[in-house]
XYZ file of C-alpha atoms in Angstrom:
214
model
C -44.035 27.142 -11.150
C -43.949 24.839 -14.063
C -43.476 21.225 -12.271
C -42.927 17.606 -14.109
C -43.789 15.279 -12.324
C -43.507 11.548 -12.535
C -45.574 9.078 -10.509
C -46.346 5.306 -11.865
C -49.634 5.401 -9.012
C -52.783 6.862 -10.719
C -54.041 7.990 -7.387
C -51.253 9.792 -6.111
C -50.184 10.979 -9.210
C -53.619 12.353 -9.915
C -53.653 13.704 -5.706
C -50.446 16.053 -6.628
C -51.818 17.219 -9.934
C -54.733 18.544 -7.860
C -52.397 20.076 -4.836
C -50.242 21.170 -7.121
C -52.802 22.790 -9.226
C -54.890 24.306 -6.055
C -51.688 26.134 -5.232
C -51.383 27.609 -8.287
C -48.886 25.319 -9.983
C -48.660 24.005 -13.400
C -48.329 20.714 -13.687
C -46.875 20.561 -17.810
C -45.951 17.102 -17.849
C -47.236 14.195 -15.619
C -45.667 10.792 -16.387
C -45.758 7.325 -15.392
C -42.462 5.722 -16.036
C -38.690 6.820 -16.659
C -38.572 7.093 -20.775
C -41.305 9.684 -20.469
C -40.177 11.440 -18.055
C -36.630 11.880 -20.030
C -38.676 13.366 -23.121
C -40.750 15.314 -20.942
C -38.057 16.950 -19.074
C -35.922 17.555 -22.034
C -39.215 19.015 -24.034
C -40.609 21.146 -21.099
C -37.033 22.536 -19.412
C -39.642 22.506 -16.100
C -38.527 24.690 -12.995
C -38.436 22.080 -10.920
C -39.236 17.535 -11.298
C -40.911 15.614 -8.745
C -39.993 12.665 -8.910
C -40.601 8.995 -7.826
C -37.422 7.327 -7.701
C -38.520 3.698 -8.400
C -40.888 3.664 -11.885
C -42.050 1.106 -14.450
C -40.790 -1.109 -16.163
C -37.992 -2.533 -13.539
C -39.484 -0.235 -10.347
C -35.758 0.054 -9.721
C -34.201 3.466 -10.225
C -35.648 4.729 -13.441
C -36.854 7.995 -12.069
C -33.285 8.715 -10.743
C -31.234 7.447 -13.736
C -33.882 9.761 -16.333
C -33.154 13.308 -13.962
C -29.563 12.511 -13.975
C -29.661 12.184 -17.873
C -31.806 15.037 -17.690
C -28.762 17.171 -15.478
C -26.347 15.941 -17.727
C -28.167 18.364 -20.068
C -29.401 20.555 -17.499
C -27.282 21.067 -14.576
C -29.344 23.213 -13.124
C -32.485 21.228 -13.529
C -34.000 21.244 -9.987
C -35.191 17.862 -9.018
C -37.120 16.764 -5.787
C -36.959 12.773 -5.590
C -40.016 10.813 -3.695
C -39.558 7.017 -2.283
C -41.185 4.863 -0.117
C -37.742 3.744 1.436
C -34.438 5.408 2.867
C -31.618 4.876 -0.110
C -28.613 6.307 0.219
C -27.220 5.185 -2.674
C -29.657 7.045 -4.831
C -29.747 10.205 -3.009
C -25.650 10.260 -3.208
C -26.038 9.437 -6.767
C -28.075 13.028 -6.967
C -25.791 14.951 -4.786
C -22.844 13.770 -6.705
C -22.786 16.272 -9.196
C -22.849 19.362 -6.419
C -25.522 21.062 -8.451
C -28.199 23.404 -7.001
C -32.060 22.487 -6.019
C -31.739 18.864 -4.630
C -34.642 16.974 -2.693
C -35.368 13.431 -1.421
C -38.352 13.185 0.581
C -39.835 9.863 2.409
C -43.445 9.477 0.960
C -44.901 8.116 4.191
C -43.104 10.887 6.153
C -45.344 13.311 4.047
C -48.385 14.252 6.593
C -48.179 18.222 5.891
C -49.296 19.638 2.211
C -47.945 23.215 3.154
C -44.785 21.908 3.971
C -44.860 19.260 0.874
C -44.980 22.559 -1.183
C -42.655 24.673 0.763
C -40.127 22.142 -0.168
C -41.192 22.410 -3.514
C -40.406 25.713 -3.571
C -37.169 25.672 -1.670
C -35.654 23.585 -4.205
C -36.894 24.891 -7.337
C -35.478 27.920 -6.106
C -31.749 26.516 -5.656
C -32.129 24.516 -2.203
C -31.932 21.110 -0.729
C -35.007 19.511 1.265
C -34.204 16.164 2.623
C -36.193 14.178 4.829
C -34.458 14.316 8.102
C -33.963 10.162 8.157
C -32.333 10.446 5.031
C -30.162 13.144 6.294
C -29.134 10.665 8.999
C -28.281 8.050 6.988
C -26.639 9.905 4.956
C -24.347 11.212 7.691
C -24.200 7.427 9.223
C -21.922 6.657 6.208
C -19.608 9.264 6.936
C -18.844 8.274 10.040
C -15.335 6.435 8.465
C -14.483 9.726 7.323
C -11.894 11.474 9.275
C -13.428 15.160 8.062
C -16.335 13.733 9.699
C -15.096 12.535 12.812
C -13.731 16.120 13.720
C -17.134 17.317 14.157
C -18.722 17.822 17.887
C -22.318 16.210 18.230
C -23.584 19.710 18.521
C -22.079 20.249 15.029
C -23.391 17.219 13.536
C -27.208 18.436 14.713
C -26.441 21.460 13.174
C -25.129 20.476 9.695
C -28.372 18.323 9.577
C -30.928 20.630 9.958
C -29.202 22.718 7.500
C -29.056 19.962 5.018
C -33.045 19.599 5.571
C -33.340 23.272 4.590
C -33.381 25.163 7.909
C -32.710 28.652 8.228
C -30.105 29.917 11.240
C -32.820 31.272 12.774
C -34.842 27.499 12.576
C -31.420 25.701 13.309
C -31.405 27.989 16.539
C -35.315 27.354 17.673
C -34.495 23.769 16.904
C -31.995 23.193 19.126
C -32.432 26.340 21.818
C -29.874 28.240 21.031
C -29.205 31.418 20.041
C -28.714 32.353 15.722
C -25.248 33.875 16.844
C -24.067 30.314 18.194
C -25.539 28.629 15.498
C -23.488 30.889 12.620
C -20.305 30.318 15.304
C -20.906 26.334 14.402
C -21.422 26.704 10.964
C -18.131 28.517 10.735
C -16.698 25.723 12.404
C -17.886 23.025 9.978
C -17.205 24.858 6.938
C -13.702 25.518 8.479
C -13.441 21.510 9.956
C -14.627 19.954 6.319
C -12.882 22.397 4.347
C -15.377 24.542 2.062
C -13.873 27.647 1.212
C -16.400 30.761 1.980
C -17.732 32.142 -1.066
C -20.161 35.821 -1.524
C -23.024 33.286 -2.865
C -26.585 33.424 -1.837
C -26.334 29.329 -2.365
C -22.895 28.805 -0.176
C -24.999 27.198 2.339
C -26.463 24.882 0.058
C -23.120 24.000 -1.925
C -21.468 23.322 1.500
C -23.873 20.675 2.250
C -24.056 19.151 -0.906
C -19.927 18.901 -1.285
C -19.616 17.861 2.622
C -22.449 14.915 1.755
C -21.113 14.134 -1.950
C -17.287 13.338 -0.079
């Protein structure tokens, strides 16, 4: 894959280069702060950007305001954000426009490099891979919503570990259950929150996205 990735830490930045580049990766752009990473994205059209979500000069949202630019040029730019902290706000911002290949992962929450790049992966081919507490908060927030309060718990569990990239057949060894009760619940969400079925190998992923964008 060819990967952009912006990080304003030398060390880290300089870590995932070498991951990235041990798994076979090229890293074509590696920037420190939001401007750059808007000229590198729009120069290098990368299949997927990792991103840090807070990046010089204001270390307030510049990462996520330069791949939103980026999308608005690039829907289907695939973009994995990093952070050190849960922010809904920013990972809503991301989901807004119901595009494909959408990430937010906690950096401290990152302990496993196979599973760092399986997410990689997963979303530079069209998927979501979000950290399961921002899942959760995400979800918190939707708690006002009617559509939302029409879900059972068991539901709710399911509809998470979807949004964190889960397969039925994870979704079932996660919670003990068997993959025909877990499509039975799925069919119940899409049916409780309103998504329309759709022949699409990425209905799965657009029903999250549109249930968390609401």
């Amino acid at each position: 894959m060819r990967i952009v990735l912006a990080e304003d830490h030398f060390l880290l930045r300089d870590g995932l280069i070498r991951l990235l580049g041990a798994y076979g990766h090229d890293v074509v752009a590696a920037v420190d702060n939001g401007a750059d990473l808007l000229r590198a994205l729009g120069r290098e059209r990368p299949d997927v950007a990792v991103v840090d979500v807070r990046l010089p000069p204001d270390f307030t949202d510049e990462g996520l305001r330069a791949v939103l630019a980026a999308r608005e040029q690039d829907p289907g730019l695939p973009v994995l954000l990093l952070s050190q902290y849960v922010e809904p706000l920013y990972a809503r911002e991301l989901l807004a426009g119901g595009g494909r290949g959408v990430g937010y992962l906690l950096k401290d929450r990152v302990t496993d490099g196979a599973r760092f790049l399986e997410s990689i992966r997963r979303v530079a081919a069209g998927g979501t891979a979000m950290d399961p507490e921002v899942v959760s908060r995400l979800l918190v927030r939707k708690e006002r919503d009617a559509s939302v309060g029409s879900l059972t718990a068991r539901e709710r569990e399911v509809l998470e570990l979807i949004a964190q990239g889960r397969s039925n057949a994870g979704v079932a060894q996660a919670l003990f259950i068997t993959e025909k009760a877990v499509a039975k619940h799925i069919g119940n969400i899409f049916t409780k929150l309103g998504l329309h079925q759709a022949d699409s190998d990425n209905r799965r992923v657009l029903a999250v996205l549109a249930y968390l964008d609401q």
